[in-house]
Every structure is written in C-alpha cells, then in structure tokens.
PDB file of C-alpha atoms in Angstrom:
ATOM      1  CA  UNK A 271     100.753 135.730  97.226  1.00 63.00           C
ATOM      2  CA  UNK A 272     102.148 139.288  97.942  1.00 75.00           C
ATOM      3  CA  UNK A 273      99.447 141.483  99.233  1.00 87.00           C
ATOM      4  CA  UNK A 274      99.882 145.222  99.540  1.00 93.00           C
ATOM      5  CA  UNK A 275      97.391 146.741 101.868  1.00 96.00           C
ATOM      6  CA  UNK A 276      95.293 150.200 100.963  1.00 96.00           C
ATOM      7  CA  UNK A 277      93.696 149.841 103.988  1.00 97.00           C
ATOM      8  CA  UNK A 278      95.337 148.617 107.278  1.00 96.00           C
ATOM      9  CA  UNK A 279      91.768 149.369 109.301  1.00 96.00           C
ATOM     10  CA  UNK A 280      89.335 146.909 107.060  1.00 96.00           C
ATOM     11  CA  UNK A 281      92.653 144.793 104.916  1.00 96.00           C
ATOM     12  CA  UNK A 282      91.290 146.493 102.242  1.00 97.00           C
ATOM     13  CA  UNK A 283      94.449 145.814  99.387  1.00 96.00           C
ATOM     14  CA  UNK A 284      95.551 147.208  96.018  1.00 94.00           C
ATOM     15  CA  UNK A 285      94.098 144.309  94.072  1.00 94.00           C
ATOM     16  CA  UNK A 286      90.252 144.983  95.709  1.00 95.00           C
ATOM     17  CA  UNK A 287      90.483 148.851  95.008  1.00 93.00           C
ATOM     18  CA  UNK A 288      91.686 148.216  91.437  1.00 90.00           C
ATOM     19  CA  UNK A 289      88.594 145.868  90.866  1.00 91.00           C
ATOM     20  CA  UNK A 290      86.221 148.166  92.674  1.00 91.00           C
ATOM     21  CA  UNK A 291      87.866 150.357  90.106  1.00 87.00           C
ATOM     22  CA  UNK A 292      87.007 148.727  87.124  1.00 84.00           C
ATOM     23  CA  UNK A 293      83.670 147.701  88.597  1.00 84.00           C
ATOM     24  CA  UNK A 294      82.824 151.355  88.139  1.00 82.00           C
ATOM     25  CA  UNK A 295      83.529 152.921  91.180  1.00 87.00           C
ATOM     26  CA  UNK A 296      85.522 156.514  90.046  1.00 87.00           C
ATOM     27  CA  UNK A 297      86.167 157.949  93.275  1.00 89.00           C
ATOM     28  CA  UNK A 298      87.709 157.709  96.764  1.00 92.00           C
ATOM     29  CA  UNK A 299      84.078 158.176  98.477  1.00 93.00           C
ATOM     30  CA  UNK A 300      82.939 155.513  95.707  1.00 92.00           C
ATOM     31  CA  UNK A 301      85.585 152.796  97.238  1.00 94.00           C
ATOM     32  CA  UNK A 302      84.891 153.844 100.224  1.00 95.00           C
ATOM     33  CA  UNK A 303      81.059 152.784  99.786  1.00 93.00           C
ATOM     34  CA  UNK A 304      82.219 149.463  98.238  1.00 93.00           C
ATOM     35  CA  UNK A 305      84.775 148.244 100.415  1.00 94.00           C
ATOM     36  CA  UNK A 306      85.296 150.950 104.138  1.00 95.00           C
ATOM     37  CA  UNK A 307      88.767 151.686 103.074  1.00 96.00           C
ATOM     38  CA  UNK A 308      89.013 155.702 103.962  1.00 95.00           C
ATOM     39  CA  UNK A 309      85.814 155.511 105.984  1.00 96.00           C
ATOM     40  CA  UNK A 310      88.166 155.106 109.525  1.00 96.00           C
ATOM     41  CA  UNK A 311      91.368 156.833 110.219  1.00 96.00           C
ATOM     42  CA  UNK A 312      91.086 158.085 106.942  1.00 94.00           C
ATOM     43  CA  UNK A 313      95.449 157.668 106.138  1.00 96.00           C
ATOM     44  CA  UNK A 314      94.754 155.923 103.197  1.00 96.00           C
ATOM     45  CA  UNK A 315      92.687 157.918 101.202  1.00 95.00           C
ATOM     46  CA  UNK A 316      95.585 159.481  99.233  1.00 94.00           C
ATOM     47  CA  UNK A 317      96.764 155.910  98.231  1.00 94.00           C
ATOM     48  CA  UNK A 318      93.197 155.471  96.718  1.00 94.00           C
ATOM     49  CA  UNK A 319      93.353 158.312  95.213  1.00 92.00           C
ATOM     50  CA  UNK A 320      96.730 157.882  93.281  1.00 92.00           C
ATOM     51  CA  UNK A 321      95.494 154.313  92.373  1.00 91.00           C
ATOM     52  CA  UNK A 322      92.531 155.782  90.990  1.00 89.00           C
ATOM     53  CA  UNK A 323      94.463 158.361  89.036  1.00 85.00           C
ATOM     54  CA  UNK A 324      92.946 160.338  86.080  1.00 72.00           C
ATOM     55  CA  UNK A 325      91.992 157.341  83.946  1.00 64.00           C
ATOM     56  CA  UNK A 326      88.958 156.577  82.510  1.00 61.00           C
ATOM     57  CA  UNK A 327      85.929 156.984  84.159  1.00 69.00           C
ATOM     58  CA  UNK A 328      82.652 156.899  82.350  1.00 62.00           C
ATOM     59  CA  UNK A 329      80.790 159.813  84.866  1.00 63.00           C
ATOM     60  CA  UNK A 330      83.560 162.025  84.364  1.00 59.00           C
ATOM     61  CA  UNK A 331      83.974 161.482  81.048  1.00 60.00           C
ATOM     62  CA  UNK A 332      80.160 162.628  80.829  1.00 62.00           C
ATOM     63  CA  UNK A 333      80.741 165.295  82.939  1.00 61.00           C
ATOM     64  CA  UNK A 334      83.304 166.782  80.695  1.00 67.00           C
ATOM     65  CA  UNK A 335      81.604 166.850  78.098  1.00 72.00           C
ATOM     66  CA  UNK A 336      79.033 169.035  79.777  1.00 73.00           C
ATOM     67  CA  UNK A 337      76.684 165.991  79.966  1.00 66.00           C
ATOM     68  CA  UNK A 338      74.644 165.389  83.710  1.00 60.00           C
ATOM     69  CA  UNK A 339      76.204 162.053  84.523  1.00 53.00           C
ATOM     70  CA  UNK A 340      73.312 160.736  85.739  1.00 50.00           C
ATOM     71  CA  UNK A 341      70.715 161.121  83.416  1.00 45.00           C
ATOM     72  CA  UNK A 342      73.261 159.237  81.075  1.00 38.00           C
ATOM     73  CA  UNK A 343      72.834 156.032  83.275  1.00 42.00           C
ATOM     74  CA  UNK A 344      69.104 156.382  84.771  1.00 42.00           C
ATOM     75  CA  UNK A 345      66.604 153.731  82.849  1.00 45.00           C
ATOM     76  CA  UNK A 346      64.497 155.329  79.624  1.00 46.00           C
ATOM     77  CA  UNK A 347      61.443 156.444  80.973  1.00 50.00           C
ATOM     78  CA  UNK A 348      58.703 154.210  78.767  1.00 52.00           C
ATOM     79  CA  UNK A 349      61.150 150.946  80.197  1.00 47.00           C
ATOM     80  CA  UNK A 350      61.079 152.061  83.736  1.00 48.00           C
ATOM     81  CA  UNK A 351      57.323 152.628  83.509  1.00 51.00           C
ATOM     82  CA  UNK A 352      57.418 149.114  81.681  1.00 51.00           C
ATOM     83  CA  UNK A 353      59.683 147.617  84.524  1.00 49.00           C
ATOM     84  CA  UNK A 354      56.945 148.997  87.086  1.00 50.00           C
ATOM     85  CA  UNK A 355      53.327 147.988  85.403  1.00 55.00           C
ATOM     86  CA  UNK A 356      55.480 144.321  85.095  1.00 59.00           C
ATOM     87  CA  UNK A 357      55.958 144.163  89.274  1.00 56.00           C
ATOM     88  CA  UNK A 358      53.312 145.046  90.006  1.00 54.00           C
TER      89      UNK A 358
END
C-alpha cells in the first residue's frame, strides 16, 4: 500500500484527511481537531487545504446562503428539552 503523508509530525496521510473530510470536517482547523495534522510545525497546512478544496461542505453551503450554520445543525428545542426530562 502506497501511503502519501499530509503530516510527517503525527503520519497523518491523504487517505485519513480525505475521510475526516467526508466525515464532515470542512476546514484545516477542523482536521486539525480530528487528527493533529497542522497543529505542530504547521508545513502542512497548505496540503490540507488544497485537499480540502472548494467542494462541498454543508456549513458553508449554509453560510452562503446567508443561513447561521449552526442553528441549522443544533437539536429542535421541544427534542432537546425531551432528550433532557428523559436523563434525568
């Protein structure tokens, strides 16, 4: 198996940012929280970035169409209340 490495300072590679990627995560501070890639010498934070590109992304699809991004994923109030009175 050929592995190309993001991330020399954690072996963070291409394959783990893409599925950070399409595990949600939109941004290079978003990978960064999922895997440490970018969070030491910082080199590779361009490479995240260009493997992250401009594709879809459902927060900044939100955000561009002048929707808060997160309101859009935050719980409906009457089922977080619901949620609550149930753990309690």
């Amino acid at each position: 198996m050929n592995r190309v490495y993001v991330c020399n300072c954690f072996g963070v590679t291409e394959e783990q940012v893409k599925k950070h990627a399409e595990g949600g995560a939109c941004t290079p501070r978003q990978i960064a929280s999922a895997s440490k890639a970018g969070t030491d010498c910082g080199s590779c934070v361009r490479r995240i970035q260009s493997l992250l590109g401009r594709g879809a992304c459902p927060r900044r699809e939100l955000v561009e169409q002048g929707r808060a991004a997160l309101t859009a994923v935050a719980p409906e109030p009457e089922f977080a209340a619901t949620a609550l009175d149930e753990a309690a």
